[in-house]
PDB file of C-alpha atoms and ligand atoms in Angstrom:
ATOM      1  CA  UNK A   1       4.934  99.750-146.984  1.00  0.00           C
ATOM      2  CA  UNK A   2       2.883  97.512-144.594  1.00  0.00           C
ATOM      3  CA  UNK A   3       2.111 100.149-142.069  1.00  0.00           C
ATOM      4  CA  UNK A   4      -0.283  99.868-139.093  1.00  0.00           C
ATOM      5  CA  UNK A   5      -1.011 100.637-135.412  1.00  0.00           C
ATOM      6  CA  UNK A   6      -2.132  98.773-132.291  1.00  0.00           C
ATOM      7  CA  UNK A   7      -5.827  99.391-132.566  1.00  0.00           C
ATOM      8  CA  UNK A   8      -8.721  99.222-129.899  1.00  0.00           C
ATOM      9  CA  UNK A   9     -11.411  96.525-130.195  1.00  0.00           C
ATOM     10  CA  UNK A  10     -13.928  98.560-128.142  1.00  0.00           C
ATOM     11  CA  UNK A  11     -17.463  97.604-129.387  1.00  0.00           C
ATOM     12  CA  UNK A  12     -16.153  94.316-131.163  1.00  0.00           C
ATOM     13  CA  UNK A  13     -13.020  93.186-132.891  1.00  0.00           C
ATOM     14  CA  UNK A  14     -14.600  94.165-136.340  1.00  0.00           C
ATOM     15  CA  UNK A  15     -14.486  97.817-135.173  1.00  0.00           C
ATOM     16  CA  UNK A  16     -10.867  97.554-135.415  1.00  0.00           C
ATOM     17  CA  UNK A  17     -11.005  97.166-139.025  1.00  0.00           C
ATOM     18  CA  UNK A  18     -13.145 100.329-139.365  1.00  0.00           C
ATOM     19  CA  UNK A  19     -10.479 102.172-137.270  1.00  0.00           C
ATOM     20  CA  UNK A  20      -7.731 100.902-139.852  1.00  0.00           C
ATOM     21  CA  UNK A  21      -9.817 102.160-142.836  1.00  0.00           C
ATOM     22  CA  UNK A  22     -10.272 105.585-140.960  1.00  0.00           C
ATOM     23  CA  UNK A  23      -6.440 105.685-140.447  1.00  0.00           C
ATOM     24  CA  UNK A  24      -5.611 104.574-144.054  1.00  0.00           C
ATOM     25  CA  UNK A  25      -3.465 101.758-142.896  1.00  0.00           C
ATOM     26  CA  UNK A  26      -3.121  98.284-144.403  1.00  0.00           C
ATOM     27  CA  UNK A  27      -1.952  96.358-141.340  1.00  0.00           C
ATOM     28  CA  UNK A  28      -2.831  96.505-137.447  1.00  0.00           C
ATOM     29  CA  UNK A  29      -2.577  94.732-134.201  1.00  0.00           C
ATOM     30  CA  UNK A  30      -5.185  93.932-131.716  1.00  0.00           C
ATOM     31  CA  UNK A  31      -5.882  92.234-128.226  1.00  0.00           C
ATOM     32  CA  UNK A  32      -8.200  89.319-129.095  1.00  0.00           C
ATOM     33  CA  UNK A  33      -9.373  89.762-125.499  1.00  0.00           C
ATOM     34  CA  UNK A  34      -8.983  91.836-122.447  1.00  0.00           C
ATOM     35  CA  UNK A  35      -5.221  92.211-122.163  1.00  0.00           C
ATOM     36  CA  UNK A  36      -5.281  92.665-118.263  1.00  0.00           C
ATOM     37  CA  UNK A  37      -7.667  89.889-117.462  1.00  0.00           C
ATOM     38  CA  UNK A  38      -7.719  86.317-117.778  1.00  0.00           C
ATOM     39  CA  UNK A  39     -11.274  85.877-119.415  1.00  0.00           C
ATOM     40  CA  UNK A  40     -13.126  87.803-122.230  1.00  0.00           C
ATOM     41  CA  UNK A  41     -16.370  88.041-123.912  1.00  0.00           C
ATOM     42  CA  UNK A  42     -16.982  85.284-126.320  1.00  0.00           C
ATOM     43  CA  UNK A  43     -15.774  85.629-129.798  1.00  0.00           C
ATOM     44  CA  UNK A  44     -19.028  84.637-131.896  1.00  0.00           C
ATOM     45  CA  UNK A  45     -18.781  83.128-135.433  1.00  0.00           C
ATOM     46  CA  UNK A  46     -20.859  86.068-136.609  1.00  0.00           C
ATOM     47  CA  UNK A  47     -18.292  88.634-135.417  1.00  0.00           C
ATOM     48  CA  UNK A  48     -15.453  86.769-136.600  1.00  0.00           C
ATOM     49  CA  UNK A  49     -16.952  86.551-140.126  1.00  0.00           C
ATOM     50  CA  UNK A  50     -17.624  90.359-140.037  1.00  0.00           C
ATOM     51  CA  UNK A  51     -13.919  90.956-139.115  1.00  0.00           C
ATOM     52  CA  UNK A  52     -12.688  88.708-142.248  1.00  0.00           C
ATOM     53  CA  UNK A  53     -15.417  90.369-144.508  1.00  0.00           C
ATOM     54  CA  UNK A  54     -14.187  93.788-143.580  1.00  0.00           C
ATOM     55  CA  UNK A  55     -10.522  93.081-143.597  1.00  0.00           C
ATOM     56  CA  UNK A  56     -10.893  91.873-147.111  1.00  0.00           C
ATOM     57  CA  UNK A  57     -12.827  95.073-148.282  1.00  0.00           C
ATOM     58  CA  UNK A  58     -10.211  97.206-147.096  1.00  0.00           C
ATOM     59  CA  UNK A  59      -7.467  94.976-148.483  1.00  0.00           C
ATOM     60  CA  UNK A  60      -5.531  94.407-145.232  1.00  0.00           C
ATOM     61  CA  UNK A  61      -2.073  93.082-145.852  1.00  0.00           C
ATOM     62  CA  UNK A  62      -1.698  91.617-142.276  1.00  0.00           C
ATOM     63  CA  UNK A  63      -3.322  91.329-138.924  1.00  0.00           C
ATOM     64  CA  UNK A  64      -1.562  90.690-135.656  1.00  0.00           C
ATOM     65  CA  UNK A  65      -2.980  89.558-132.255  1.00  0.00           C
ATOM     66  CA  UNK A  66      -0.995  90.404-129.151  1.00  0.00           C
ATOM     67  CA  UNK A  67      -1.263  88.033-126.541  1.00  0.00           C
ATOM     68  CA  UNK A  68      -2.454  88.819-122.815  1.00  0.00           C
ATOM     69  CA  UNK A  69      -0.108  90.955-120.559  1.00  0.00           C
ATOM     70  CA  UNK A  70      -0.706  88.733-117.491  1.00  0.00           C
ATOM     71  CA  UNK A  71       0.445  85.613-119.086  1.00  0.00           C
ATOM     72  CA  UNK A  72       3.923  84.575-117.842  1.00  0.00           C
ATOM     73  CA  UNK A  73       5.191  81.277-119.493  1.00  0.00           C
ATOM     74  CA  UNK A  74       8.690  81.718-117.643  1.00  0.00           C
ATOM     75  CA  UNK A  75       7.173  81.549-114.238  1.00  0.00           C
ATOM     76  CA  UNK A  76       8.330  78.923-111.814  1.00  0.00           C
ATOM     77  CA  UNK A  77       4.917  78.761-110.325  1.00  0.00           C
ATOM     78  CA  UNK A  78       2.778  75.726-111.778  1.00  0.00           C
ATOM     79  CA  UNK A  79      -0.580  77.370-111.311  1.00  0.00           C
ATOM     80  CA  UNK A  80       0.476  80.633-113.072  1.00  0.00           C
ATOM     81  CA  UNK A  81       2.310  78.496-115.520  1.00  0.00           C
ATOM     82  CA  UNK A  82      -0.916  76.789-116.550  1.00  0.00           C
ATOM     83  CA  UNK A  83      -3.158  79.697-116.523  1.00  0.00           C
ATOM     84  CA  UNK A  84      -0.719  81.447-118.605  1.00  0.00           C
ATOM     85  CA  UNK A  85      -0.624  78.552-121.178  1.00  0.00           C
ATOM     86  CA  UNK A  86      -4.545  78.440-121.288  1.00  0.00           C
ATOM     87  CA  UNK A  87      -4.722  82.266-121.759  1.00  0.00           C
ATOM     88  CA  UNK A  88      -2.285  82.015-124.919  1.00  0.00           C
ATOM     89  CA  UNK A  89      -3.993  78.937-126.179  1.00  0.00           C
ATOM     90  CA  UNK A  90      -7.254  80.957-126.198  1.00  0.00           C
ATOM     91  CA  UNK A  91      -5.518  83.994-127.820  1.00  0.00           C
ATOM     92  CA  UNK A  92      -4.220  81.727-130.461  1.00  0.00           C
ATOM     93  CA  UNK A  93      -7.695  80.060-130.972  1.00  0.00           C
ATOM     94  CA  UNK A  94      -9.222  83.754-131.466  1.00  0.00           C
ATOM     95  CA  UNK A  95      -6.443  84.607-133.848  1.00  0.00           C
ATOM     96  CA  UNK A  96      -7.067  81.678-135.977  1.00  0.00           C
ATOM     97  CA  UNK A  97     -10.786  82.289-135.952  1.00  0.00           C
ATOM     98  CA  UNK A  98     -10.062  85.786-137.307  1.00  0.00           C
ATOM     99  CA  UNK A  99      -7.705  84.587-139.804  1.00  0.00           C
ATOM    100  CA  UNK A 100      -4.886  86.634-138.209  1.00  0.00           C
ATOM    101  CA  UNK A 101      -1.337  86.038-139.451  1.00  0.00           C
ATOM    102  CA  UNK A 102       0.566  86.232-136.111  1.00  0.00           C
ATOM    103  CA  UNK A 103       0.158  86.012-132.580  1.00  0.00           C
ATOM    104  CA  UNK A 104       2.767  88.219-130.617  1.00  0.00           C
ATOM    105  CA  UNK A 105       3.867  87.164-127.139  1.00  0.00           C
ATOM    106  CA  UNK A 106       6.148  88.403-124.548  1.00  0.00           C
ATOM    107  CA  UNK A 107       8.080  85.374-123.007  1.00  0.00           C
ATOM    108  CA  UNK A 108       7.695  86.636-119.362  1.00  0.00           C
ATOM    109  CA  UNK A 109       9.642  86.925-116.143  1.00  0.00           C
ATOM    110  CA  UNK A 110      11.579  84.103-114.281  1.00  0.00           C
ATOM    111  CA  UNK A 111      10.850  85.780-110.912  1.00  0.00           C
ATOM    112  CA  UNK A 112      13.801  84.590-109.322  1.00  0.00           C
ATOM    113  CA  UNK A 113      14.401  81.099-110.904  1.00  0.00           C
ATOM    114  CA  UNK A 114      16.944  82.350-113.233  1.00  0.00           C
ATOM    115  CA  UNK A 115      17.258  83.205-117.047  1.00  0.00           C
ATOM    116  CA  UNK A 116      18.001  79.470-117.935  1.00  0.00           C
ATOM    117  CA  UNK A 117      15.077  77.993-115.830  1.00  0.00           C
ATOM    118  CA  UNK A 118      12.745  80.848-117.491  1.00  0.00           C
ATOM    119  CA  UNK A 119      13.950  80.009-121.042  1.00  0.00           C
ATOM    120  CA  UNK A 120      13.190  76.191-120.480  1.00  0.00           C
ATOM    121  CA  UNK A 121       9.529  77.007-119.272  1.00  0.00           C
ATOM    122  CA  UNK A 122       8.729  78.993-122.126  1.00  0.00           C
ATOM    123  CA  UNK A 123      10.097  76.370-124.385  1.00  0.00           C
ATOM    124  CA  UNK A 124       8.211  73.860-122.500  1.00  0.00           C
ATOM    125  CA  UNK A 125       5.044  75.916-123.031  1.00  0.00           C
ATOM    126  CA  UNK A 126       5.366  76.701-126.784  1.00  0.00           C
ATOM    127  CA  UNK A 127       6.139  73.000-127.532  1.00  0.00           C
ATOM    128  CA  UNK A 128       2.969  71.826-125.704  1.00  0.00           C
ATOM    129  CA  UNK A 129       0.844  74.592-127.064  1.00  0.00           C
ATOM    130  CA  UNK A 130       2.083  73.635-130.659  1.00  0.00           C
ATOM    131  CA  UNK A 131       1.600  70.054-130.160  1.00  0.00           C
ATOM    132  CA  UNK A 132      -1.716  70.189-128.537  1.00  0.00           C
ATOM    133  CA  UNK A 133      -3.287  72.981-130.541  1.00  0.00           C
ATOM    134  CA  UNK A 134      -1.500  73.264-133.757  1.00  0.00           C
ATOM    135  CA  UNK A 135      -1.921  76.854-134.531  1.00  0.00           C
ATOM    136  CA  UNK A 136      -2.406  78.245-137.984  1.00  0.00           C
ATOM    137  CA  UNK A 137      -1.041  81.738-136.855  1.00  0.00           C
ATOM    138  CA  UNK A 138       2.670  81.903-136.429  1.00  0.00           C
ATOM    139  CA  UNK A 139       3.649  82.628-132.992  1.00  0.00           C
ATOM    140  CA  UNK A 140       6.072  85.404-132.594  1.00  0.00           C
ATOM    141  CA  UNK A 141       8.157  85.865-129.511  1.00  0.00           C
ATOM    142  CA  UNK A 142       8.727  89.635-128.699  1.00  0.00           C
ATOM    143  CA  UNK A 143      12.374  90.693-127.617  1.00  0.00           C
ATOM    144  CA  UNK A 144      11.785  92.699-124.148  1.00  0.00           C
ATOM    145  CA  UNK A 145      13.744  95.614-122.539  1.00  0.00           C
ATOM    146  CA  UNK A 146      15.090  93.344-119.819  1.00  0.00           C
ATOM    147  CA  UNK A 147      13.526  95.079-116.879  1.00  0.00           C
ATOM    148  CA  UNK A 148      13.521  93.115-113.580  1.00  0.00           C
ATOM    149  CA  UNK A 149      13.618  89.389-114.264  1.00  0.00           C
ATOM    150  CA  UNK A 150      12.343  89.519-117.895  1.00  0.00           C
ATOM    151  CA  UNK A 151      13.728  86.860-120.274  1.00  0.00           C
ATOM    152  CA  UNK A 152      14.052  87.272-123.766  1.00  0.00           C
ATOM    153  CA  UNK A 153      16.220  90.706-124.352  1.00  0.00           C
ATOM    154  CA  UNK A 154      18.664  89.030-126.489  1.00  0.00           C
ATOM    155  CA  UNK A 155      18.266  86.834-129.546  1.00  0.00           C
ATOM    156  CA  UNK A 156      20.295  83.658-128.540  1.00  0.00           C
ATOM    157  CA  UNK A 157      18.069  83.431-125.500  1.00  0.00           C
ATOM    158  CA  UNK A 158      14.877  84.035-127.660  1.00  0.00           C
ATOM    159  CA  UNK A 159      16.136  81.174-129.929  1.00  0.00           C
ATOM    160  CA  UNK A 160      16.662  79.026-126.946  1.00  0.00           C
ATOM    161  CA  UNK A 161      12.976  79.021-126.239  1.00  0.00           C
ATOM    162  CA  UNK A 162      12.352  77.703-129.808  1.00  0.00           C
ATOM    163  CA  UNK A 163      14.688  74.490-129.339  1.00  0.00           C
ATOM    164  CA  UNK A 164      12.925  71.430-130.697  1.00  0.00           C
ATOM    165  CA  UNK A 165      10.311  73.644-132.692  1.00  0.00           C
ATOM    166  CA  UNK A 166      10.285  74.331-136.430  1.00  0.00           C
ATOM    167  CA  UNK A 167      10.835  78.093-137.265  1.00  0.00           C
ATOM    168  CA  UNK A 168       8.065  77.918-139.429  1.00  0.00           C
ATOM    169  CA  UNK A 169       5.873  77.780-136.632  1.00  0.00           C
ATOM    170  CA  UNK A 170       7.690  80.345-134.425  1.00  0.00           C
ATOM    171  CA  UNK A 171       9.568  83.603-135.118  1.00  0.00           C
ATOM    172  CA  UNK A 172      10.511  87.051-133.649  1.00  0.00           C
ATOM    173  CA  UNK A 173       8.628  90.518-133.247  1.00  0.00           C
ATOM    174  CA  UNK A 174      11.158  92.963-133.094  1.00  0.00           C
ATOM    175  CA  UNK A 175      10.240  95.899-130.672  1.00  0.00           C
ATOM    176  CA  UNK A 176      12.571  98.841-131.619  1.00  0.00           C
ATOM    177  CA  UNK A 177      12.054 100.581-128.205  1.00  0.00           C
ATOM    178  CA  UNK A 178      12.822  97.355-126.123  1.00  0.00           C
ATOM    179  CA  UNK A 179      15.733  96.480-128.309  1.00  0.00           C
ATOM    180  CA  UNK A 180      17.241  99.963-127.781  1.00  0.00           C
ATOM    181  CA  UNK A 181      16.950  99.991-123.941  1.00  0.00           C
ATOM    182  CA  UNK A 182      18.248  96.393-123.755  1.00  0.00           C
ATOM    183  CA  UNK A 183      21.317  97.775-125.351  1.00  0.00           C
ATOM    184  CA  UNK A 184      21.038  97.862-129.309  1.00  0.00           C
ATOM    185  CA  UNK A 185      21.947 101.331-130.186  1.00  0.00           C
ATOM    186  CA  UNK A 186      19.627 102.122-132.994  1.00  0.00           C
ATOM    187  CA  UNK A 187      20.896 105.649-133.463  1.00  0.00           C
ATOM    188  CA  UNK A 188      23.742 104.480-135.362  1.00  0.00           C
ATOM    189  CA  UNK A 189      24.176 102.385-138.658  1.00  0.00           C
ATOM    190  CA  UNK A 190      26.498 100.077-137.022  1.00  0.00           C
ATOM    191  CA  UNK A 191      23.998  99.616-134.135  1.00  0.00           C
ATOM    192  CA  UNK A 192      21.169  98.689-136.407  1.00  0.00           C
ATOM    193  CA  UNK A 193      23.177  96.524-138.759  1.00  0.00           C
ATOM    194  CA  UNK A 194      24.701  94.706-135.701  1.00  0.00           C
ATOM    195  CA  UNK A 195      21.054  94.110-134.535  1.00  0.00           C
ATOM    196  CA  UNK A 196      19.802  92.563-137.893  1.00  0.00           C
ATOM    197  CA  UNK A 197      23.008  90.658-138.180  1.00  0.00           C
ATOM    198  CA  UNK A 198      22.212  88.939-134.675  1.00  0.00           C
ATOM    199  CA  UNK A 199      18.735  88.296-135.964  1.00  0.00           C
ATOM    200  CA  UNK A 200      19.850  86.995-138.911  1.00  0.00           C
ATOM    201  CA  UNK A 201      22.372  84.658-137.412  1.00  0.00           C
ATOM    202  CA  UNK A 202      19.888  83.217-134.925  1.00  0.00           C
ATOM    203  CA  UNK A 203      16.199  83.241-136.424  1.00  0.00           C
ATOM    204  CA  UNK A 204      17.111  84.468-139.905  1.00  0.00           C
ATOM    205  CA  UNK A 205      15.649  87.613-141.084  1.00  0.00           C
ATOM    206  CA  UNK A 206      12.748  85.794-142.888  1.00  0.00           C
ATOM    207  CA  UNK A 207      11.471  84.692-139.595  1.00  0.00           C
ATOM    208  CA  UNK A 208      11.043  88.497-138.295  1.00  0.00           C
ATOM    209  CA  UNK A 209       7.937  89.292-139.998  1.00  0.00           C
ATOM    210  CA  UNK A 210       6.585  92.109-137.651  1.00  0.00           C
ATOM    211  CA  UNK A 211       8.017  94.983-136.008  1.00  0.00           C
ATOM    212  CA  UNK A 212       6.752  97.270-133.193  1.00  0.00           C
ATOM    213  CA  UNK A 213       8.132 100.640-134.292  1.00  0.00           C
ATOM    214  CA  UNK A 214       8.364 102.683-131.179  1.00  0.00           C
ATOM    215  CA  UNK A 215      10.587 105.463-130.054  1.00  0.00           C
ATOM    216  CA  UNK A 216      12.000 105.429-126.504  1.00  0.00           C
ATOM    217  CA  UNK A 217      11.552 107.813-123.762  1.00  0.00           C
ATOM    218  CA  UNK A 218      14.570 106.124-121.867  1.00  0.00           C
ATOM    219  CA  UNK A 219      18.143 105.930-122.719  1.00  0.00           C
ATOM    220  CA  UNK A 220      19.953 103.187-124.399  1.00  0.00           C
ATOM    221  CA  UNK A 221      20.812 100.211-122.145  1.00  0.00           C
ATOM    222  CA  UNK A 222      18.405 101.445-119.381  1.00  0.00           C
ATOM    223  CA  UNK A 223      16.153  98.159-119.559  1.00  0.00           C
ATOM    224  CA  UNK A 224      13.149 100.298-119.224  1.00  0.00           C
ATOM    225  CA  UNK A 225       9.947  99.969-121.410  1.00  0.00           C
ATOM    226  CA  UNK A 226       8.482 103.175-122.181  1.00  0.00           C
ATOM    227  CA  UNK A 227       7.283 103.864-125.726  1.00  0.00           C
ATOM    228  CA  UNK A 228       7.524 107.472-127.114  1.00  0.00           C
ATOM    229  CA  UNK A 229       6.507 109.200-130.236  1.00  0.00           C
ATOM    230  CA  UNK A 230       8.406 108.404-133.478  1.00  0.00           C
ATOM    231  CA  UNK A 231      11.560 110.749-133.891  1.00  0.00           C
ATOM    232  CA  UNK A 232      10.936 112.624-130.667  1.00  0.00           C
ATOM    233  CA  UNK A 233      12.419 110.120-128.259  1.00  0.00           C
ATOM    234  CA  UNK A 234      16.010 109.066-127.468  1.00  0.00           C
ATOM    235  CA  UNK A 235      16.360 106.805-130.878  1.00  0.00           C
ATOM    236  CA  UNK A 236      15.356 109.772-133.149  1.00  0.00           C
ATOM    237  CA  UNK A 237      14.285 110.293-136.653  1.00  0.00           C
ATOM    238  CA  UNK A 238      17.694 109.240-138.194  1.00  0.00           C
ATOM    239  CA  UNK A 239      17.169 105.793-136.597  1.00  0.00           C
ATOM    240  CA  UNK A 240      13.530 105.315-137.984  1.00  0.00           C
ATOM    241  CA  UNK A 241      14.443 106.639-141.468  1.00  0.00           C
ATOM    242  CA  UNK A 242      17.191 103.899-141.665  1.00  0.00           C
ATOM    243  CA  UNK A 243      14.736 101.271-140.593  1.00  0.00           C
ATOM    244  CA  UNK A 244      11.935 102.092-142.998  1.00  0.00           C
ATOM    245  CA  UNK A 245      14.189 102.467-146.011  1.00  0.00           C
ATOM    246  CA  UNK A 246      16.340  99.433-145.516  1.00  0.00           C
ATOM    247  CA  UNK A 247      16.009  96.947-148.282  1.00  0.00           C
ATOM    248  CA  UNK A 248      15.573  93.897-145.907  1.00  0.00           C
ATOM    249  CA  UNK A 249      12.735  95.818-144.024  1.00  0.00           C
ATOM    250  CA  UNK A 250      10.554  96.547-147.074  1.00  0.00           C
ATOM    251  CA  UNK A 251       8.284  93.655-146.611  1.00  0.00           C
ATOM    252  CA  UNK A 252       8.034  93.691-142.786  1.00  0.00           C
ATOM    253  CA  UNK A 253       4.683  94.605-140.973  1.00  0.00           C
ATOM    254  CA  UNK A 254       5.365  97.773-139.162  1.00  0.00           C
ATOM    255  CA  UNK A 255       3.147  98.323-136.196  1.00  0.00           C
ATOM    256  CA  UNK A 256       3.385 101.561-134.001  1.00  0.00           C
ATOM    257  CA  UNK A 257       2.483 101.182-130.205  1.00  0.00           C
ATOM    258  CA  UNK A 258       3.340 104.808-129.496  1.00  0.00           C
ATOM    259  CA  UNK A 259       1.567 106.764-126.841  1.00  0.00           C
ATOM    260  CA  UNK A 260      -1.970 108.330-127.371  1.00  0.00           C
ATOM    261  CA  UNK A 261      -1.706 111.530-125.339  1.00  0.00           C
ATOM    262  CA  UNK A 262      -3.917 113.422-127.493  1.00  0.00           C
ATOM    263  CA  UNK A 263      -6.398 112.690-130.112  1.00  0.00           C
ATOM    264  CA  UNK A 264      -4.720 112.171-133.484  1.00  0.00           C
ATOM    265  CA  UNK A 265      -1.410 110.997-132.131  1.00  0.00           C
ATOM    266  CA  UNK A 266      -1.599 107.607-134.233  1.00  0.00           C
ATOM    267  CA  UNK A 267      -2.312 109.801-137.336  1.00  0.00           C
ATOM    268  CA  UNK A 268       0.828 112.069-136.398  1.00  0.00           C
ATOM    269  CA  UNK A 269       3.213 108.990-135.820  1.00  0.00           C
ATOM    270  CA  UNK A 270       2.104 107.103-138.921  1.00  0.00           C
ATOM    271  CA  UNK A 271       2.561 110.239-141.011  1.00  0.00           C
ATOM    272  CA  UNK A 272       5.975 110.809-139.465  1.00  0.00           C
ATOM    273  CA  UNK A 273       6.947 107.176-140.721  1.00  0.00           C
ATOM    274  CA  UNK A 274       5.486 107.604-144.050  1.00  0.00           C
ATOM    275  CA  UNK A 275       7.409 110.798-144.582  1.00  0.00           C
ATOM    276  CA  UNK A 276      10.423 109.107-143.554  1.00  0.00           C
ATOM    277  CA  UNK A 277      10.017 106.366-146.192  1.00  0.00           C
ATOM    278  CA  UNK A 278      11.688 107.532-149.655  1.00  0.00           C
TER     279      UNK A 278
HETATM  280 ZN1  LIG B 301       5.745  95.981-128.555  1.00  0.00          ZN
HETATM  281 ZN1  LIG B 302       6.818  98.080-124.733  1.00  0.00          ZN
END
């Protein structure tokens, strides 16, 4: 199992690798810079090298960078669009410096211009970034819950954002909590199979390398984004057991983004997932 958690980079990005070693996980996700600010402390070559050395020494299977939350590529506002593109490019640059495999991004909010316009904006941004920067890391669009004017809560819309871009450059990160509240009922086998079929028919399951494994505090179809502890939310243990034991999910990188209400919550959620695996 490639199992990991979203880890803090407090004290330097290389500290995330120390945290992974403590948690005995072989994958993780980090923010490459402050997720709620536009700028970040410079990433020095020394720290990047240290990160790579440490990652090698713990035999890390995969590392993922999550892009900034302020970024909104779907925005109709030119200034925010430009800023968002620059921020994402910086996240990708850092991911490449660290040798990360993937950069996960939320498509954004159309804020009134409509879903189609939002999708076009994201597509334009991705094309420009890939043409101008030529990233080594694969970009992964994360499915969202569909709150407010969020775009990207189904896979046809996400696929439309990749028009004209080869799928070796851009794929999907599936968030189970977002899928559930967007209306995919992961409590049942039919619901889970339906979701996988939809991903396979659009991106192909080979272009789904990373899964954010989160239970949901909110009901199916509620379009709300509130992650919860594995097995204790509305999806429940059975749904996650089906996921971790599914033959086509074996090679996927599973990352928890569950709440940390108490010390040791990551340990507990990781343990729950390990125990669900047969
Ligand atoms: Zn997520
Ligand atoms: Zn979320």
